Coordinates of C-alpha atoms in Angstrom, one line a residue:
M1 CA -16.6 2.1 8.8
M2 CA -15.3 3.9 6.0
K3 CA -12.1 4.9 7.8
K4 CA -11.6 1.3 8.6
T5 CA -12.0 0.3 5.2
L6 CA -9.8 2.9 3.5
S7 CA -7.2 1.7 6.3
I8 CA -7.4 -2.0 5.5
A9 CA -7.0 -0.8 1.7
S10 CA -4.1 1.3 2.3
L11 CA -2.7 -1.7 4.2
L12 CA -3.2 -4.2 1.7
I13 CA -1.9 -1.7 -1.4
A14 CA 1.1 -1.2 0.9
M15 CA 2.1 -4.9 1.4
L16 CA 1.9 -5.4 -2.7
P17 CA 5.7 -5.9 -3.7
A18 CA 7.1 -3.1 -5.8
S19 CA 7.3 -5.8 -8.9
Q20 CA 3.8 -5.8 -9.2
V21 CA 3.2 -2.0 -9.4
M22 CA 4.9 0.4 -11.3
A23 CA 5.5 4.0 -10.5
D24 CA 4.8 7.0 -12.7
Q25 CA 7.7 8.6 -14.0
D26 CA 6.3 12.1 -13.4
I27 CA 5.0 11.9 -9.9
G28 CA 7.1 8.7 -8.4
C29 CA 5.9 6.2 -6.3
G30 CA 3.5 6.2 -3.7
F31 CA -0.4 5.7 -3.1
G32 CA -1.5 8.6 -5.3
S33 CA 0.6 6.8 -8.2
M34 CA -1.6 3.7 -7.4
L35 CA -4.7 5.8 -7.1
F36 CA -4.4 7.1 -10.5
E37 CA -2.6 4.3 -12.3
G38 CA -3.4 4.2 -15.6
K39 CA -5.2 7.8 -15.9
S40 CA -3.6 10.3 -17.9
G41 CA -4.2 14.3 -17.8
V42 CA -3.2 16.9 -15.7
A43 CA -5.9 16.5 -13.1
P44 CA -5.1 12.8 -12.4
K45 CA -1.2 13.7 -12.4
V46 CA -1.4 16.7 -9.9
L47 CA -3.8 14.7 -7.6
G48 CA -1.4 11.7 -7.5
A49 CA 1.7 13.7 -7.0
T50 CA -0.4 15.4 -4.2
T51 CA -1.9 12.4 -2.5
N52 CA 1.8 11.2 -2.7
G53 CA 3.1 14.2 -1.2
I54 CA 0.5 15.1 1.7
S55 CA 0.2 11.5 2.7
G56 CA 3.9 10.8 3.7
N57 CA 3.5 7.2 2.0
Q58 CA 6.4 7.6 -0.4
S59 CA 9.0 7.4 2.4
F60 CA 7.3 4.5 3.8
G61 CA 7.3 2.7 0.4
I62 CA 10.8 3.7 -0.5
T63 CA 11.8 2.3 2.8
F64 CA 10.5 -0.9 2.4
G65 CA 10.0 -1.3 -1.0
T66 CA 5.9 -1.1 -1.8
L67 CA 3.7 1.3 -3.3
G68 CA 5.4 0.9 -6.6
C69 CA 8.9 2.1 -4.9
Q70 CA 12.2 0.5 -5.1
A71 CA 14.1 0.1 -1.7
N72 CA 17.6 -0.7 -3.3
G73 CA 17.0 1.4 -6.4
A74 CA 19.5 4.1 -7.1
I75 CA 18.4 7.6 -7.8
T76 CA 21.3 9.5 -9.3
S77 CA 19.5 12.3 -11.2
R78 CA 19.2 15.7 -9.5
A79 CA 15.5 15.7 -10.5
R80 CA 14.6 12.8 -8.7
L81 CA 16.0 13.9 -5.6
T82 CA 14.5 17.1 -5.5
T83 CA 11.0 15.1 -6.3
F84 CA 11.4 13.2 -3.3
I85 CA 12.5 16.4 -1.2
D86 CA 9.6 17.8 -3.0
G87 CA 7.1 15.1 -1.7
N88 CA 8.6 14.9 1.8
M89 CA 9.5 18.5 2.6
D90 CA 7.9 18.9 5.9
N91 CA 9.0 15.6 7.3
L92 CA 12.6 16.2 6.0
A93 CA 13.0 19.6 7.6
R94 CA 11.8 17.9 11.0
D95 CA 14.4 15.0 10.6
I96 CA 17.4 17.2 9.6
A97 CA 16.7 19.7 12.6
R98 CA 16.7 16.5 14.6
G99 CA 19.5 14.7 12.9
N100 CA 17.7 11.7 12.5
G101 CA 14.4 10.3 11.4
E102 CA 12.5 7.9 8.6
T103 CA 12.8 10.9 6.0
L104 CA 16.2 11.5 6.7
A105 CA 17.2 7.8 6.4
T106 CA 15.4 7.5 3.2
L107 CA 17.1 10.5 1.6
T108 CA 20.7 9.1 2.8
E109 CA 19.7 5.7 0.9
V110 CA 18.5 8.0 -2.3
W111 CA 21.3 10.2 -2.0
G112 CA 23.2 7.0 -2.1
I113 CA 25.4 7.7 1.2
N114 CA 27.3 4.8 2.2
E115 CA 26.4 3.3 5.6
A116 CA 29.7 4.4 7.2
D117 CA 29.0 8.0 6.3
K118 CA 25.2 8.2 7.2
A119 CA 26.0 9.5 10.7
S120 CA 28.3 12.2 9.6
F121 CA 26.0 13.3 7.0
N122 CA 22.9 13.2 9.2
A123 CA 25.1 15.4 11.9
M124 CA 26.4 17.7 9.0
V125 CA 22.8 18.4 7.9
K126 CA 21.6 19.0 11.3
Q127 CA 24.4 21.5 11.9
N128 CA 23.8 23.1 8.8
Y129 CA 19.6 23.3 9.2
A130 CA 19.5 27.1 8.5
V131 CA 21.8 27.0 5.6
I132 CA 19.5 24.0 3.9
F133 CA 16.2 25.6 5.2
T134 CA 16.6 29.4 4.4
D135 CA 13.0 30.4 5.0
L136 CA 9.6 28.9 5.8
D137 CA 8.8 29.4 2.1
V138 CA 11.7 27.3 0.5
N139 CA 11.1 25.3 -2.0
S140 CA 12.6 21.8 -2.8
E141 CA 14.8 23.0 -5.5
V142 CA 16.5 25.5 -3.3
V143 CA 16.8 22.9 -0.5
M144 CA 18.5 20.7 -3.0
T145 CA 20.7 23.3 -4.2
N146 CA 21.5 24.4 -0.6
L147 CA 21.7 20.4 0.6
N148 CA 24.0 19.8 -2.3
Q149 CA 26.2 22.7 -1.5
V150 CA 26.8 21.7 2.3
V151 CA 27.7 18.5 1.1
A152 CA 29.9 19.9 -1.4
N153 CA 31.8 22.0 1.4
S154 CA 32.3 19.2 3.8
E155 CA 34.3 16.1 4.3
L156 CA 31.6 14.0 2.0
A157 CA 32.4 16.2 -1.1
A158 CA 32.3 12.9 -2.9
Y159 CA 28.7 12.6 -2.7
T160 CA 28.0 15.8 -4.5
I161 CA 25.7 15.8 -7.1
A162 CA 26.6 17.2 -10.6

């Protein structure tokens, strides 16, 4: 019964348009941001970020413009891109290894890759998986640096983040 109630509540929250919910600037958008909305302090922020990170709902929210996320918003700063990677590290690693997937598609949107270049980007990151994910304990900052370096050394160098 409890599981069904949580599923229904999650679905209803996911259906809220982005304009009705604002994401916390520190922990980004997602269910954790909504769950701890209005709370202050370290504990709620850590719990909210953890909820956003482990539940994988940030990719869904960004893709569909729900959970306080914006589907068509441009993230231009390296810090925000790193935050996205941090919250989606496992799914992103899986998608990069395959060369496709929802999280990789969201990364290309967040990165600002044009539609015509997405296939090349996906193939390039797949080919450079070992360069991007150097070991099992790699962190999001290193992945961002490695991704950016791979982009800088490719035909897609125009997308390099300064």
